[in-house]
Coordinates of N, CA and C and ligand atoms in Angstrom, one line a residue:
M1 N 0.8 -1.2 0.0 CA 0.0 0.0 0.0 C 0.9 1.3 0.0
P2 N 0.5 2.2 -0.8 CA 1.3 3.5 -0.8 C 1.3 4.2 0.5
V3 N 2.4 4.7 0.9 CA 2.5 5.5 2.2 C 2.3 6.9 1.9
R4 N 1.5 7.6 2.7 CA 1.3 9.0 2.5 C 1.7 9.7 3.8
R5 N 2.3 10.9 3.7 CA 2.7 11.6 4.8 C 1.7 12.8 5.1
F6 N 1.6 13.1 6.4 CA 0.8 14.3 6.8 C 1.4 14.9 8.0
G7 N 1.1 16.1 8.2 CA 1.6 16.8 9.4 C 0.7 16.7 10.6
V8 N 1.3 16.5 11.8 CA 0.5 16.4 13.0 C 1.0 17.5 14.0
S9 N 0.1 18.3 14.5 CA 0.4 19.3 15.5 C 0.0 18.7 16.9
L10 N 1.0 18.7 17.8 CA 0.7 18.2 19.2 C 1.3 19.2 20.2
D11 N 0.6 19.3 21.3 CA 1.2 20.0 22.5 C 2.5 19.3 22.8
E12 N 3.5 20.0 23.4 CA 4.7 19.4 23.8 C 4.5 18.3 24.8
E13 N 3.6 18.5 25.7 CA 3.3 17.5 26.7 C 2.8 16.2 26.0
V14 N 1.9 16.3 25.0 CA 1.4 15.1 24.3 C 2.5 14.5 23.5
L15 N 3.3 15.3 22.9 CA 4.4 14.7 22.1 C 5.4 13.9 23.0
E16 N 5.6 14.4 24.2 CA 6.5 13.7 25.2 C 5.8 12.4 25.5
M17 N 4.5 12.4 25.7 CA 3.8 11.1 26.0 C 3.9 10.2 24.8
L18 N 3.8 10.7 23.6 CA 4.0 9.8 22.5 C 5.4 9.2 22.4
D19 N 6.4 10.0 22.7 CA 7.8 9.5 22.6 C 8.0 8.5 23.7
S20 N 7.4 8.7 24.9 CA 7.6 7.7 25.9 C 6.9 6.4 25.6
Y21 N 5.8 6.6 24.9 CA 5.0 5.4 24.5 C 5.9 4.6 23.4
V22 N 6.5 5.4 22.5 CA 7.4 4.8 21.5 C 8.5 4.0 22.2
D23 N 9.1 4.6 23.2 CA 10.3 4.0 23.9 C 9.8 2.8 24.7
T24 N 8.8 2.9 25.5 CA 8.3 1.8 26.3 C 8.0 0.6 25.5
N25 N 7.3 0.8 24.3 CA 6.9 -0.3 23.5 C 7.9 -0.7 22.4
E26 N 9.0 0.0 22.4 CA 10.1 -0.3 21.4 C 9.6 -0.2 20.0
F27 N 8.8 0.8 19.7 CA 8.4 1.0 18.3 C 9.6 1.7 17.6
P28 N 9.8 1.3 16.3 CA 11.0 1.9 15.6 C 10.9 3.4 15.4
N29 N 9.7 3.9 15.4 CA 9.5 5.4 15.2 C 8.1 5.8 15.6
R30 N 7.8 7.1 15.6 CA 6.5 7.6 16.0 C 5.4 7.1 15.0
S31 N 5.7 7.0 13.7 CA 4.7 6.6 12.7 C 4.1 5.3 13.1
Q32 N 5.0 4.3 13.4 CA 4.6 3.0 13.8 C 3.7 3.0 15.0
A33 N 4.0 3.8 16.0 CA 3.3 3.9 17.2 C 1.9 4.5 16.9
I34 N 1.8 5.5 16.1 CA 0.5 6.1 15.8 C -0.3 5.1 15.0
R35 N 0.3 4.4 14.1 CA -0.4 3.4 13.3 C -1.0 2.3 14.2
H36 N -0.2 1.9 15.2 CA -0.7 0.9 16.2 C -1.9 1.4 17.0
L37 N -1.8 2.6 17.4 CA -2.9 3.2 18.2 C -4.2 3.3 17.4
I38 N -4.0 3.7 16.1 CA -5.2 3.8 15.3 C -5.9 2.4 15.0
E39 N -5.0 1.4 14.8 CA -5.5 0.1 14.6 C -6.2 -0.5 15.8
Q40 N -5.6 -0.2 16.9 CA -6.2 -0.7 18.2 C -7.6 0.0 18.4
H41 N -7.6 1.2 18.1 CA -8.9 2.0 18.3 C -9.9 1.4 17.4
T42 N -9.6 1.1 16.2 CA -10.5 0.6 15.2 C -11.0 -0.8 15.6
V43 N -10.1 -1.6 16.1 CA -10.5 -3.0 16.5 C -11.5 -2.9 17.6
E44 N -11.3 -2.0 18.6 CA -12.2 -1.9 19.7 C -13.6 -1.5 19.2
K45 N -13.7 -0.8 18.1 CA -14.9 -0.3 17.6 C -15.7 -1.4 16.8
K46 N -15.0 -2.4 16.3 CA -15.6 -3.3 15.4 C -16.8 -4.1 16.1
W47 N -16.6 -4.4 17.4 CA -17.7 -5.2 18.0 C -18.8 -4.3 18.4
M48 N -18.7 -3.1 18.3 CA -19.7 -2.2 18.7 C -20.8 -2.1 17.7
C49 N -21.8 -3.0 17.7 CA -22.9 -3.0 16.8 C -24.1 -2.5 17.6
N50 N -25.2 -3.2 17.5 CA -26.4 -2.8 18.1 C -26.7 -3.5 19.4
N51 N -25.7 -4.2 20.0 CA -25.8 -4.8 21.3 C -26.2 -3.8 22.3
E52 N -27.0 -4.2 23.2 CA -27.4 -3.4 24.4 C -26.2 -3.4 25.4
V53 N -25.7 -2.3 25.7 CA -24.5 -2.2 26.6 C -24.8 -1.2 27.7
A54 N -24.0 -1.4 28.8 CA -24.0 -0.4 29.8 C -22.6 0.0 30.1
G55 N -22.3 1.2 30.5 CA -20.9 1.6 30.8 C -20.8 2.9 31.3
A56 N -19.6 3.5 31.2 CA -19.4 4.8 31.7 C -18.5 5.6 30.7
I57 N -18.7 6.9 30.6 CA -17.9 7.8 29.9 C -17.2 8.6 31.0
V58 N -15.9 8.6 31.0 CA -15.1 9.4 31.9 C -14.4 10.5 31.2
L59 N -14.6 11.7 31.7 CA -13.9 12.9 31.1 C -13.2 13.7 32.1
V60 N -12.0 14.1 31.8 CA -11.3 15.1 32.6 C -11.0 16.3 31.7
Y61 N -11.5 17.5 32.3 CA -11.3 18.7 31.5 C -11.1 19.9 32.3
D62 N -10.6 21.0 31.7 CA -10.4 22.3 32.4 C -11.7 23.1 32.1
H63 N -12.5 23.3 33.1 CA -13.8 24.0 32.9 C -13.7 25.4 32.4
H64 N -12.5 26.0 32.5 CA -12.3 27.4 32.0 C -12.3 27.5 30.5
K65 N -12.0 26.3 29.8 CA -11.6 26.4 28.4 C -12.7 26.1 27.4
F66 N -12.8 26.9 26.4 CA -13.6 26.7 25.2 C -15.1 26.4 25.5
D67 N -15.7 27.0 26.5 CA -17.1 26.8 26.7 C -17.4 25.3 26.9
I68 N -16.5 24.6 27.5 CA -16.6 23.1 27.5 C -17.8 22.6 28.4
T69 N -18.0 23.3 29.5 CA -19.1 22.9 30.3 C -20.5 23.0 29.6
K70 N -20.6 24.1 28.9 CA -21.9 24.4 28.2 C -22.0 23.4 27.1
N71 N -20.9 23.1 26.3 CA -21.0 22.2 25.2 C -21.2 20.8 25.6
A72 N -20.6 20.4 26.7 CA -20.8 19.0 27.2 C -22.2 18.8 27.7
N73 N -22.7 19.8 28.3 CA -24.1 19.8 28.8 C -25.1 19.6 27.7
E74 N -24.8 20.4 26.6 CA -25.8 20.4 25.5 C -25.8 19.0 24.8
I75 N -24.6 18.4 24.6 CA -24.5 17.1 24.1 C -25.3 16.1 24.9
Q76 N -25.1 16.2 26.2 CA -25.7 15.2 27.1 C -27.3 15.4 27.1
H77 N -27.8 16.6 26.9 CA -29.2 16.7 26.8 C -29.7 16.1 25.5
N78 N -28.9 16.2 24.4 CA -29.3 15.7 23.1 C -29.4 14.1 23.2
Y79 N -28.6 13.6 24.1 CA -28.6 12.1 24.2 C -29.1 11.6 25.6
H80 N -30.0 12.4 26.2 CA -30.5 12.1 27.5 C -31.1 10.7 27.7
H81 N -31.6 10.2 26.6 CA -32.2 8.8 26.6 C -31.2 7.7 26.9
L82 N -29.9 8.0 26.7 CA -28.9 7.0 26.9 C -28.2 7.2 28.2
I83 N -28.5 8.3 28.9 CA -27.7 8.6 30.1 C -28.5 8.3 31.4
L84 N -27.9 7.5 32.2 CA -28.5 7.1 33.5 C -28.3 8.1 34.6
S85 N -27.0 8.5 34.7 CA -26.7 9.5 35.7 C -25.3 10.1 35.3
S86 N -25.0 11.2 35.9 CA -23.7 11.8 35.7 C -23.2 12.4 37.0
Q87 N -21.9 12.3 37.2 CA -21.3 12.8 38.5 C -20.2 13.8 38.1
H88 N -20.2 14.9 38.7 CA -19.2 15.9 38.4 C -18.4 16.2 39.7
I89 N -17.1 16.0 39.6 CA -16.3 16.3 40.7 C -15.3 17.4 40.3
H90 N -15.2 18.4 41.2 CA -14.2 19.5 41.0 C -12.9 19.0 41.6
L91 N -12.0 18.6 40.7 CA -10.7 18.0 41.2 C -9.8 19.0 41.9
N92 N -9.8 20.2 41.2 CA -9.0 21.3 41.8 C -9.5 22.6 41.2
H93 N -8.8 23.7 41.3 CA -9.2 25.0 40.7 C -9.6 24.9 39.3
D94 N -8.9 24.1 38.5 CA -9.1 24.1 37.0 C -9.9 22.8 36.5
L95 N -9.5 21.7 37.1 CA -9.9 20.4 36.5 C -11.2 19.9 37.1
C96 N -12.0 19.3 36.1 CA -13.2 18.6 36.5 C -13.1 17.2 36.1
L97 N -13.7 16.3 36.9 CA -13.8 14.9 36.5 C -15.3 14.6 36.4
E98 N -15.7 14.2 35.2 CA -17.1 13.9 35.0 C -17.2 12.4 34.6
T99 N -18.1 11.7 35.3 CA -18.4 10.3 35.0 C -19.8 10.2 34.7
I100 N -20.1 9.7 33.5 CA -21.4 9.6 32.9 C -21.8 8.1 32.7
A101 N -22.8 7.7 33.5 CA -23.2 6.3 33.4 C -24.2 6.2 32.2
V102 N -24.0 5.2 31.3 CA -24.8 5.2 30.1 C -25.3 3.7 29.9
K103 N -26.4 3.7 29.1 CA -27.0 2.4 28.8 C -27.8 2.5 27.5
G104 N -27.6 1.6 26.5 CA -28.3 1.7 25.3 C -27.5 0.9 24.2
P105 N -27.9 1.0 22.9 CA -27.2 0.3 21.8 C -25.8 0.8 21.8
A106 N -24.9 -0.2 21.6 CA -23.4 0.2 21.6 C -23.1 1.2 20.6
H107 N -23.7 1.2 19.4 CA -23.4 2.1 18.4 C -23.7 3.5 18.8
D108 N -24.9 3.7 19.5 CA -25.3 5.1 19.9 C -24.4 5.6 21.1
I109 N -24.1 4.6 22.0 CA -23.2 5.0 23.1 C -21.9 5.5 22.6
T110 N -21.4 4.8 21.6 CA -20.1 5.1 21.0 C -20.1 6.5 20.4
I111 N -21.2 6.8 19.7 CA -21.3 8.2 19.1 C -21.3 9.2 20.2
L112 N -22.1 9.0 21.2 CA -22.2 10.0 22.3 C -20.8 10.2 22.9
A113 N -20.1 9.0 23.2 CA -18.8 9.1 23.8 C -17.8 9.9 22.9
D114 N -17.8 9.5 21.6 CA -16.9 10.2 20.7 C -17.1 11.7 20.7
K115 N -18.4 12.1 20.7 CA -18.7 13.6 20.7 C -18.2 14.2 21.9
L116 N -18.3 13.6 23.1 CA -17.9 14.2 24.3 C -16.3 14.2 24.4
I117 N -15.7 13.1 24.0 CA -14.3 13.0 24.1 C -13.6 13.9 23.1
A118 N -14.3 14.2 22.0 CA -13.7 15.1 21.0 C -13.8 16.6 21.3
L119 N -14.6 16.9 22.3 CA -14.8 18.3 22.7 C -13.4 19.0 22.9
K120 N -13.3 20.2 22.4 CA -12.1 20.9 22.7 C -11.9 21.2 24.1
G121 N -10.8 20.9 24.7 CA -10.5 21.1 26.1 C -10.5 19.9 27.0
V122 N -11.0 18.7 26.4 CA -11.0 17.5 27.1 C -9.5 17.0 27.1
K123 N -9.0 16.8 28.4 CA -7.6 16.4 28.5 C -7.5 14.8 28.4
H124 N -8.6 14.2 29.0 CA -8.6 12.7 28.9 C -10.0 12.3 28.8
G125 N -10.3 11.3 28.0 CA -11.6 10.8 27.8 C -11.6 9.3 27.5
K126 N -12.5 8.6 28.1 CA -12.5 7.1 27.9 C -13.9 6.6 28.1
L127 N -14.2 5.7 27.2 CA -15.5 5.0 27.3 C -15.3 3.5 27.7
V128 N -16.0 3.0 28.7 CA -15.9 1.6 29.1 C -17.3 1.0 28.9
M129 N -17.3 -0.1 28.3 CA -18.7 -0.7 28.0 C -18.7 -2.2 28.4
S130 N -19.8 -2.7 28.8 CA -20.0 -4.1 29.0 C -21.4 -4.4 28.5
R131 N -21.5 -5.7 28.0 CA -22.9 -6.1 27.6 C -23.9 -6.0 28.7
A132 N -25.0 -5.4 28.4 CA -26.0 -5.3 29.5 C -27.0 -6.4 29.4
Ligands
NI1 NI1 -16.0 21.2 38.1

């Protein structure tokens, strides 16, 4: 398959994380590590069909940034039928930890999680699911 190059912009902090991931797992270079991460991500998605699942979306974000509280709230209202509960913890002056318990078709839960995790300002986001 032909190889194409593209530019990636990363915070210095994230780049350091990538480099330490490359070192720890002995990837020959950053490209291989990124390829592995993308493949892993895609595999995790493959089983996500219309199975009924329950799980949690965990978000860590800086509430000062990019209207994130408002945006996250709006998304959650649009998907209220999938959300069982949500818990918001003020970790410190800047950071919030939000845990959103969800239940519904895996496909829909994945879309909701992707929208939240992709919000500008989210430092860490993860969806955990189990068959319900
Ligand atoms: Ni908070």
